[in-house]
Tab-separated table of N, CA and C in Angstrom:
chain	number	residue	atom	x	y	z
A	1	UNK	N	0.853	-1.172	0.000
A	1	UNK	CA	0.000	0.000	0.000
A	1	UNK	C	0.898	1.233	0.000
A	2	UNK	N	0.479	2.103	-0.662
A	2	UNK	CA	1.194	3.827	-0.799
A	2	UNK	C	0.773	4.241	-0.004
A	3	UNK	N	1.783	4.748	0.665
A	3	UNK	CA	0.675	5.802	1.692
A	3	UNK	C	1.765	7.750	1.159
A	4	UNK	N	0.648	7.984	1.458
A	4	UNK	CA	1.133	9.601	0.758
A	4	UNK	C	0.594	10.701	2.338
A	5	UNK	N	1.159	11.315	2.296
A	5	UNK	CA	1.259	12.740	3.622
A	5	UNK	C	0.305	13.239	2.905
A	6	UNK	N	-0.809	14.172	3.149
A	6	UNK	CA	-1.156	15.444	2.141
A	6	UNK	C	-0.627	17.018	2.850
A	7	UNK	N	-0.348	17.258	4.065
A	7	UNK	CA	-0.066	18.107	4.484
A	7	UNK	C	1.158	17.288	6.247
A	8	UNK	N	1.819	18.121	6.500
A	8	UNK	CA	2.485	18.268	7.753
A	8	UNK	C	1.452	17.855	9.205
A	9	UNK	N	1.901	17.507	9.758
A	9	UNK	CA	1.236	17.452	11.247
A	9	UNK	C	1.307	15.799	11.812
A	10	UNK	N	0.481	15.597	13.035
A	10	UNK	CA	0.165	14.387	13.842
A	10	UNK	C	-0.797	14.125	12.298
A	11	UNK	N	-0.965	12.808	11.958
A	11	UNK	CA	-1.972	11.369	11.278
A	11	UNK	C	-2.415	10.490	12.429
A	12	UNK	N	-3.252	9.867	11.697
A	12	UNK	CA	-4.069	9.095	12.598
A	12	UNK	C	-3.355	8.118	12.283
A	13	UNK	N	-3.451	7.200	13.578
A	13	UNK	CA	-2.608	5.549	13.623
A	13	UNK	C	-3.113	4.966	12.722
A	14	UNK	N	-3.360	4.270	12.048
A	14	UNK	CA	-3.494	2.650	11.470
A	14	UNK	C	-2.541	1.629	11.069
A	15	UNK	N	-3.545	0.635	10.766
A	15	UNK	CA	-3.080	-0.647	10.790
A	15	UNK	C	-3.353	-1.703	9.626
A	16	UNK	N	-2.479	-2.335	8.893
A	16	UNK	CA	-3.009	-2.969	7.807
A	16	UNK	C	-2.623	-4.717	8.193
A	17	UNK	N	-3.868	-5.263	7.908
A	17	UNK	CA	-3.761	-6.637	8.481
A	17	UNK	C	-4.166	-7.073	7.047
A	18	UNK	N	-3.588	-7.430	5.862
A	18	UNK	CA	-4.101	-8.216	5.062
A	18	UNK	C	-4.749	-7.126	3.924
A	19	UNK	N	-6.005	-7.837	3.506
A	19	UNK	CA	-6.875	-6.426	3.115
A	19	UNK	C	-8.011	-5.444	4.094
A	20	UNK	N	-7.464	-5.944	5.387
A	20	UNK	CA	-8.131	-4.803	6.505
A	20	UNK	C	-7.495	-3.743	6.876
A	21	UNK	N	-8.171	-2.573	6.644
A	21	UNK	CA	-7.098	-1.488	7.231
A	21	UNK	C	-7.998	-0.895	8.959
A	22	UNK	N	-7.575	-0.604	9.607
A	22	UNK	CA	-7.967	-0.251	10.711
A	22	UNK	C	-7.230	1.030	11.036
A	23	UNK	N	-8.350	1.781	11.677
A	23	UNK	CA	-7.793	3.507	12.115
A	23	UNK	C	-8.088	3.742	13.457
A	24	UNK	N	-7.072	4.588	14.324
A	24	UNK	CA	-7.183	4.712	15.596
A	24	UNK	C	-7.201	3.539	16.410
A	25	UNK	N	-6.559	2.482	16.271
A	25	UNK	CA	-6.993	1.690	17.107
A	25	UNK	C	-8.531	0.269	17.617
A	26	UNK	N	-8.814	0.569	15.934
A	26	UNK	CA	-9.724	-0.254	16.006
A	26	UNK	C	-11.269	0.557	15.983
A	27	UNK	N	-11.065	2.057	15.982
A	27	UNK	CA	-12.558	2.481	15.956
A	27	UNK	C	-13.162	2.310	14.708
A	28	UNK	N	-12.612	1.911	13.592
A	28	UNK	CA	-13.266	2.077	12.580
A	28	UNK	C	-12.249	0.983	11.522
A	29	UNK	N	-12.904	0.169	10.977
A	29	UNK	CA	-11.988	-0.756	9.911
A	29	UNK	C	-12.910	-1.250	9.020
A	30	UNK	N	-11.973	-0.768	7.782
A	30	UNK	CA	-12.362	-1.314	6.202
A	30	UNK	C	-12.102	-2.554	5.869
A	31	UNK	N	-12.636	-3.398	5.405
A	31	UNK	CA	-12.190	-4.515	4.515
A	31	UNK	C	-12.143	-4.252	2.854
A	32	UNK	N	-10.847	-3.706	2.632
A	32	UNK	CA	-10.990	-2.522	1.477
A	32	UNK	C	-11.617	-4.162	0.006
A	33	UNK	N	-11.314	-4.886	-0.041
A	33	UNK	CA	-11.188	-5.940	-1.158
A	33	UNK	C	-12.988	-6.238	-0.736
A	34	UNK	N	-13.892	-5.977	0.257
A	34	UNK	CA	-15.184	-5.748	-0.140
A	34	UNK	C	-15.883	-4.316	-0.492
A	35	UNK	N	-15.040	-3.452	-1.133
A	35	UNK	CA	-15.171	-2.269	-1.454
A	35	UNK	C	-15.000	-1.810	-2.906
A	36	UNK	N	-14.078	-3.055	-3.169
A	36	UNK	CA	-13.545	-3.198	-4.666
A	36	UNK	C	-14.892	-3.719	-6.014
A	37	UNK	N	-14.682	-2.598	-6.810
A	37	UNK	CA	-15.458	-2.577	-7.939
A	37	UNK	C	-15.009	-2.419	-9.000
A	38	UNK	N	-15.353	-2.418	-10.596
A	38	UNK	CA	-14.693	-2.304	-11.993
A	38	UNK	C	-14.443	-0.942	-11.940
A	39	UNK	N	-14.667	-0.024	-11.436
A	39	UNK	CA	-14.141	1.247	-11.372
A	39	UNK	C	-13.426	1.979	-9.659
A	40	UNK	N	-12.513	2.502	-10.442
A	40	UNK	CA	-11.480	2.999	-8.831
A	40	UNK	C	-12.564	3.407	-7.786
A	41	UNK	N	-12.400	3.254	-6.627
A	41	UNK	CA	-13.315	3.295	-5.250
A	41	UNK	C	-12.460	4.198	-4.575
A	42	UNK	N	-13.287	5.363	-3.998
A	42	UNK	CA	-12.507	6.104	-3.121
A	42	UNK	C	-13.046	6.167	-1.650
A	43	UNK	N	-12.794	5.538	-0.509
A	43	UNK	CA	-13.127	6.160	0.400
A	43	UNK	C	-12.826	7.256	1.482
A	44	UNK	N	-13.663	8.296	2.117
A	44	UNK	CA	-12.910	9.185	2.658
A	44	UNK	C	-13.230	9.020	3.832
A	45	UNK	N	-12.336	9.084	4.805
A	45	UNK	CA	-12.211	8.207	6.567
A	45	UNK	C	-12.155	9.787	7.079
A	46	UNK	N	-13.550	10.118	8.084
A	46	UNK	CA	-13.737	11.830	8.336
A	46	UNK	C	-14.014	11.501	9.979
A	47	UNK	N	-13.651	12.657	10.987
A	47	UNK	CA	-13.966	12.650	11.925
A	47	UNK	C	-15.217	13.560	12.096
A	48	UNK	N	-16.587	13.223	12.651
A	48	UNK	CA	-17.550	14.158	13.178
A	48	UNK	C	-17.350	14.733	14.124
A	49	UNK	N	-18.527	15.539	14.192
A	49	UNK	CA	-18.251	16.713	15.448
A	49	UNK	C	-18.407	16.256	16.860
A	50	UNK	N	-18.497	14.804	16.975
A	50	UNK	CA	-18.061	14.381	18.462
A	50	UNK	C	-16.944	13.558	17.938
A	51	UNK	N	-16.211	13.660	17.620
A	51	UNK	CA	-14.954	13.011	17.480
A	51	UNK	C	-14.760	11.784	16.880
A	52	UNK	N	-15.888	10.960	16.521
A	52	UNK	CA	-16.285	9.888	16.148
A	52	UNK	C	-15.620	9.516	14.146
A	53	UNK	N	-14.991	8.154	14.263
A	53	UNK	CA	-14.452	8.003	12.740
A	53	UNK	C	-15.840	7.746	12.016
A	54	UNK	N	-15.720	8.280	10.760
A	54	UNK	CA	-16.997	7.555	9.928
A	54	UNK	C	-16.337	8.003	8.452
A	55	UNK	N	-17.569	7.236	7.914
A	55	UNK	CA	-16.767	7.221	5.927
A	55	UNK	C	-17.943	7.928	5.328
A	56	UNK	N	-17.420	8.643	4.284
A	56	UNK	CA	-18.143	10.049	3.859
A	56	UNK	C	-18.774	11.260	4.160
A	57	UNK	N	-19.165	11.164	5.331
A	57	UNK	CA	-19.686	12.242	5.977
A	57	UNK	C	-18.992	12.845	7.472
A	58	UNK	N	-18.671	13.898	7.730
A	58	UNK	CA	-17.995	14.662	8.767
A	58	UNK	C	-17.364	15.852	9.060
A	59	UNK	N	-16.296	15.809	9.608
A	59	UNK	CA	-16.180	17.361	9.874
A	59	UNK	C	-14.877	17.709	9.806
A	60	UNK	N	-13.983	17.040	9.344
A	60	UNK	CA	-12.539	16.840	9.638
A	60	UNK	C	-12.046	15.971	8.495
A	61	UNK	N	-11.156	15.609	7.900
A	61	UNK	CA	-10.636	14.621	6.695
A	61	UNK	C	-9.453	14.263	7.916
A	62	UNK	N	-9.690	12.817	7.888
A	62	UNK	CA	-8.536	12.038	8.830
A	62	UNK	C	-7.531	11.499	7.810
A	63	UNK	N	-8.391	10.691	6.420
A	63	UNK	CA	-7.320	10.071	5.574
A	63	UNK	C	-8.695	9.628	4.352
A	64	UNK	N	-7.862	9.163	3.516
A	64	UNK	CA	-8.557	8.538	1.922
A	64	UNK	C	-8.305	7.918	1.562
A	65	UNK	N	-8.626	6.704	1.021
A	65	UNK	CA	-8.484	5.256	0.568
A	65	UNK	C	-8.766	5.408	-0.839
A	66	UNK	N	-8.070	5.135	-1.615
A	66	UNK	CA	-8.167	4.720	-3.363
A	66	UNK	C	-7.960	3.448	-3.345
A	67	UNK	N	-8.979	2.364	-3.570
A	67	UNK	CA	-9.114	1.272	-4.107
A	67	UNK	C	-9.165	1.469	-5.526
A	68	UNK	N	-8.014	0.267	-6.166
A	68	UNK	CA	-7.795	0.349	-7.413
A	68	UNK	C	-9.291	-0.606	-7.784
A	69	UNK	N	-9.547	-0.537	-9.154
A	69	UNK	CA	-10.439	-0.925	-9.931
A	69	UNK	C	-10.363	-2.624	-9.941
A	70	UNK	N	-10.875	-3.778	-10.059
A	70	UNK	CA	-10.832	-4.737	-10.124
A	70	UNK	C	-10.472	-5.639	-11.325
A	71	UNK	N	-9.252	-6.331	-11.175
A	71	UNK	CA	-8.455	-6.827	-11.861
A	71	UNK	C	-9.483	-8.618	-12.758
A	72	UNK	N	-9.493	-8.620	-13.506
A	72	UNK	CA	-9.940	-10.460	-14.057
A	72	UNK	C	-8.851	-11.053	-14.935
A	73	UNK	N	-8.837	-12.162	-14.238
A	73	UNK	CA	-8.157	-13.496	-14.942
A	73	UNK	C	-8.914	-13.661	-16.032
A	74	UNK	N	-8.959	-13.414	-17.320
A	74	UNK	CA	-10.183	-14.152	-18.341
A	74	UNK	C	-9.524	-15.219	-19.171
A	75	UNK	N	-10.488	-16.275	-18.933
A	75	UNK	CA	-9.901	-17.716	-20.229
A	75	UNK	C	-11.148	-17.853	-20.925
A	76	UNK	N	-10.146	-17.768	-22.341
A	76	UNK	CA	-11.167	-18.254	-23.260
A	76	UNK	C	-11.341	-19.071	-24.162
A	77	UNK	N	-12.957	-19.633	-23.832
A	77	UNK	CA	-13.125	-21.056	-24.407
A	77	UNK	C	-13.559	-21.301	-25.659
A	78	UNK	N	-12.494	-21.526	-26.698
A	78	UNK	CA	-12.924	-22.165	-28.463
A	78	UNK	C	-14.539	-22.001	-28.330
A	79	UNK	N	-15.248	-21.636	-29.820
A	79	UNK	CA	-16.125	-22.465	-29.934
A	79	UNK	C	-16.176	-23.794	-30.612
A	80	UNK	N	-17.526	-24.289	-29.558
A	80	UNK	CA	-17.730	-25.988	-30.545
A	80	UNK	C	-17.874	-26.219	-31.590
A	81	UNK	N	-17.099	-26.926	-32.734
A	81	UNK	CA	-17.454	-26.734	-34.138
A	81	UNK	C	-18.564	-27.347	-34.173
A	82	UNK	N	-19.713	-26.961	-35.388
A	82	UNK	CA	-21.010	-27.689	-35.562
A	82	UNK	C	-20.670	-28.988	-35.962
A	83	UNK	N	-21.829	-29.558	-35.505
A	83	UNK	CA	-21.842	-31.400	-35.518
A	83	UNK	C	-22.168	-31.613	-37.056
A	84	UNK	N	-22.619	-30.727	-37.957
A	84	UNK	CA	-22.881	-31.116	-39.280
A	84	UNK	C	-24.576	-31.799	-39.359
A	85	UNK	N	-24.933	-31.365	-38.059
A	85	UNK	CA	-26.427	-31.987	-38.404
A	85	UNK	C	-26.603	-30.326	-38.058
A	86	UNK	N	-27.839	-29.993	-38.438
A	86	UNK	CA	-28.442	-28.752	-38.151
A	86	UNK	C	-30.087	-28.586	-38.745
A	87	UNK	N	-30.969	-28.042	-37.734
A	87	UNK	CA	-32.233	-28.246	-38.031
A	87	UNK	C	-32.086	-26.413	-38.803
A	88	UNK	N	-33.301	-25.676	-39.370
A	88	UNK	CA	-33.539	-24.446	-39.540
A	88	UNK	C	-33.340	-23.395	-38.486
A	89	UNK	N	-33.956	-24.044	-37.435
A	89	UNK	CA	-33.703	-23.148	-36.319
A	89	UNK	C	-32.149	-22.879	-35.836
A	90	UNK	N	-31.363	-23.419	-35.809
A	90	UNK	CA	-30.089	-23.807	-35.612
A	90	UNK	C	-29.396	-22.428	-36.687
A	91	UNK	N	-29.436	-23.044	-38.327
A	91	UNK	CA	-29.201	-22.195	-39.122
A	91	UNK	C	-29.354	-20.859	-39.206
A	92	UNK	N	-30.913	-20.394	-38.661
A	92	UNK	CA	-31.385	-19.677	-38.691
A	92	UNK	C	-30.504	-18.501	-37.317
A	93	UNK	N	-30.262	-19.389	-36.279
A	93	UNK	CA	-29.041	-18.617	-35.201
A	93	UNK	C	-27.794	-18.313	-35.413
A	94	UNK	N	-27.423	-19.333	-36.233
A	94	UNK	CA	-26.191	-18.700	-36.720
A	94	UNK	C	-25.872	-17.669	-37.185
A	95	UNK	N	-26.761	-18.021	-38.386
A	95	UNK	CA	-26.558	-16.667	-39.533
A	95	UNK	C	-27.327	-15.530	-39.148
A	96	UNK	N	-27.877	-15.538	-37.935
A	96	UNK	CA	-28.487	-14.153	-37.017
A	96	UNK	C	-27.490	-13.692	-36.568
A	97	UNK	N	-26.391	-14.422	-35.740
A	97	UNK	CA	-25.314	-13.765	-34.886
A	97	UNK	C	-23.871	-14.547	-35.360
A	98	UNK	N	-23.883	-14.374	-36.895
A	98	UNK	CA	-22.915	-14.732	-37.501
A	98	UNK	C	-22.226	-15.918	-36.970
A	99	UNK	N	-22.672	-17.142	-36.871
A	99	UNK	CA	-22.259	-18.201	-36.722
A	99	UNK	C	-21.537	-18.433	-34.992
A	100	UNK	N	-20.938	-19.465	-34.950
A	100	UNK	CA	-20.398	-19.562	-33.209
A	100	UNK	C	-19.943	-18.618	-32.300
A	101	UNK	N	-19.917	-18.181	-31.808
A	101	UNK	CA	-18.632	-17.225	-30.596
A	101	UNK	C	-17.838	-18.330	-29.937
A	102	UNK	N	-16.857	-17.569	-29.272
A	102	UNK	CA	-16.471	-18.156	-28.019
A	102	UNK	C	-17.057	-17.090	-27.168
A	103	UNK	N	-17.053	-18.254	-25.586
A	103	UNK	CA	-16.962	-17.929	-24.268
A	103	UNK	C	-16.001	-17.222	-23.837
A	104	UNK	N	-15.985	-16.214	-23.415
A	104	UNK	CA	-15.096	-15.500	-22.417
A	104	UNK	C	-15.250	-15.506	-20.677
A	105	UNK	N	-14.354	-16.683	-20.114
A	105	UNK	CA	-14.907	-16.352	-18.405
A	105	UNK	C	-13.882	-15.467	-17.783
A	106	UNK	N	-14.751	-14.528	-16.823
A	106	UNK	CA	-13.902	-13.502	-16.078
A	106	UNK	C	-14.059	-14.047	-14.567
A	107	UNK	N	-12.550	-14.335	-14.233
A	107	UNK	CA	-12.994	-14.428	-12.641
A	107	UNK	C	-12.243	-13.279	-11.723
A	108	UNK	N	-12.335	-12.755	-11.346
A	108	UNK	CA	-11.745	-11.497	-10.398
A	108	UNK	C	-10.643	-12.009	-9.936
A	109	UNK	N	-9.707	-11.015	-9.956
A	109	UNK	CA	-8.402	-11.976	-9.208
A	109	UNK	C	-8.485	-10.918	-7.810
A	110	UNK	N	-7.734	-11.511	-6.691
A	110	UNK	CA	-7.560	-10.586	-5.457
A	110	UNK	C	-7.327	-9.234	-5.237
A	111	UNK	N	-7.893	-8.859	-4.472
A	111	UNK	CA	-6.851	-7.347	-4.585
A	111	UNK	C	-5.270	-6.992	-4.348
A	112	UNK	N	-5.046	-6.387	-5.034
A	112	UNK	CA	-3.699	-6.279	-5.252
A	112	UNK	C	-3.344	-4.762	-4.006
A	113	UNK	N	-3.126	-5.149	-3.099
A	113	UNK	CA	-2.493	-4.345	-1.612
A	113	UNK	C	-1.463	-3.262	-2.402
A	114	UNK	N	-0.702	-3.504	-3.413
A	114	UNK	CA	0.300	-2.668	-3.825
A	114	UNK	C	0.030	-1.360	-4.433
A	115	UNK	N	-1.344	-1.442	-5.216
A	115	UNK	CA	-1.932	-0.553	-5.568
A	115	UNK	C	-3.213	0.275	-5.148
A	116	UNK	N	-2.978	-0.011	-3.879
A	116	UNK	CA	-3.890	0.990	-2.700
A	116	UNK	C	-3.332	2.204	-2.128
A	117	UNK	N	-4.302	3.277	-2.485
A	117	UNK	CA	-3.285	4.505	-1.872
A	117	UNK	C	-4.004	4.875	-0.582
A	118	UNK	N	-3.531	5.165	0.365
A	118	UNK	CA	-4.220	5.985	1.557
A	118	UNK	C	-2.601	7.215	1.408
A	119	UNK	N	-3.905	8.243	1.521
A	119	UNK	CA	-3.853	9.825	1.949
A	119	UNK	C	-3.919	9.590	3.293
A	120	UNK	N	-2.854	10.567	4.106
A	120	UNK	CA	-3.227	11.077	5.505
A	120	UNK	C	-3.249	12.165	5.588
A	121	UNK	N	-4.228	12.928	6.348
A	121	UNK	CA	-4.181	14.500	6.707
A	121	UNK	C	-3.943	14.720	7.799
A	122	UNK	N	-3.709	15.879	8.476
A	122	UNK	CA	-3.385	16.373	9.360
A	122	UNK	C	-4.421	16.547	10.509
A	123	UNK	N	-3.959	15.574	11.655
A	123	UNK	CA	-5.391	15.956	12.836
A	123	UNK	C	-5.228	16.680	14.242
A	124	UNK	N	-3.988	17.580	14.204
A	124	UNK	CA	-3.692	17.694	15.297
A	124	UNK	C	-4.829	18.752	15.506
A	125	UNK	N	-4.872	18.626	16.909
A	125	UNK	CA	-6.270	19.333	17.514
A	125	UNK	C	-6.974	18.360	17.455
A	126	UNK	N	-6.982	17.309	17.245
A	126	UNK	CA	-8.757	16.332	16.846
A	126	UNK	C	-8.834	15.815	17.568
A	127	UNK	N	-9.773	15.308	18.436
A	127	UNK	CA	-9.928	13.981	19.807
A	127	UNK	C	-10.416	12.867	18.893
A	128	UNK	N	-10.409	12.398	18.348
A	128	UNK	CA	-10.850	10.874	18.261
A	128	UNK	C	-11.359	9.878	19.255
A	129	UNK	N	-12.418	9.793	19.483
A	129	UNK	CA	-13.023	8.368	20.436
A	129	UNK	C	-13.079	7.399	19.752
């Protein structure tokens, strides 16, 4: 994981266990790889006005999570050549969608930890509970 400063000062602690990141001590933890979607995911980790961690809404920017976009393994499977028997209906599919395709399977591969960025900002002054 990258981690980037955005400004000078005290950051908030965390902790990366795997694909869990944890802030302050456990008040608040992502399982960023159930966050992960086909397009980059940003979350923003904010303190409210009782001091409390929460994601998107608050009063303070503690830090920001960029989950990269989701990676697929794809294999792809020949099509079956025709058996040489064929009824009309058959014919009639082919030459609708120009004869066989192949299969394309996508399976998601893991998240890749290397390409996670967390931002930290600056919290001095902040109480965190």
């Amino acid at each position: 994981m990258k981690v980037i400063e955005k400004n000078s000062g005290k950051k908030i602690a965390y902790e990366l266990t795997g694909t869990k990141l944890d802030f302050a001590d456990g008040a608040l933890r992502l399982d960023l790889a159930r966050y992960q979607r086909d397009s980059v995911v940003t979350k923003d980790i904010m303190v409210d006005s009782e001091g409390c961690l929460t994601t998107g809404h608050g009063q303070y920017y503690a830090a920001q999570v960029e989950i990269p976009a989701m990676e697929y393994d794809e294999k792809i499977i020949p099509a079956e050549e025709p058996t040489g028997e064929s009824n009309d209906a058959d014919a009639e599919s082919e030459s609708g969608m120009g004869g066989t395709r192949e299969t394309v399977i996508r399976t998601p591969l893991p998240l890749d930890m290397d390409k996670v960025t967390l931002y930290l900002f600056a919290i001095d002054g902040i109480i965190i509970q």
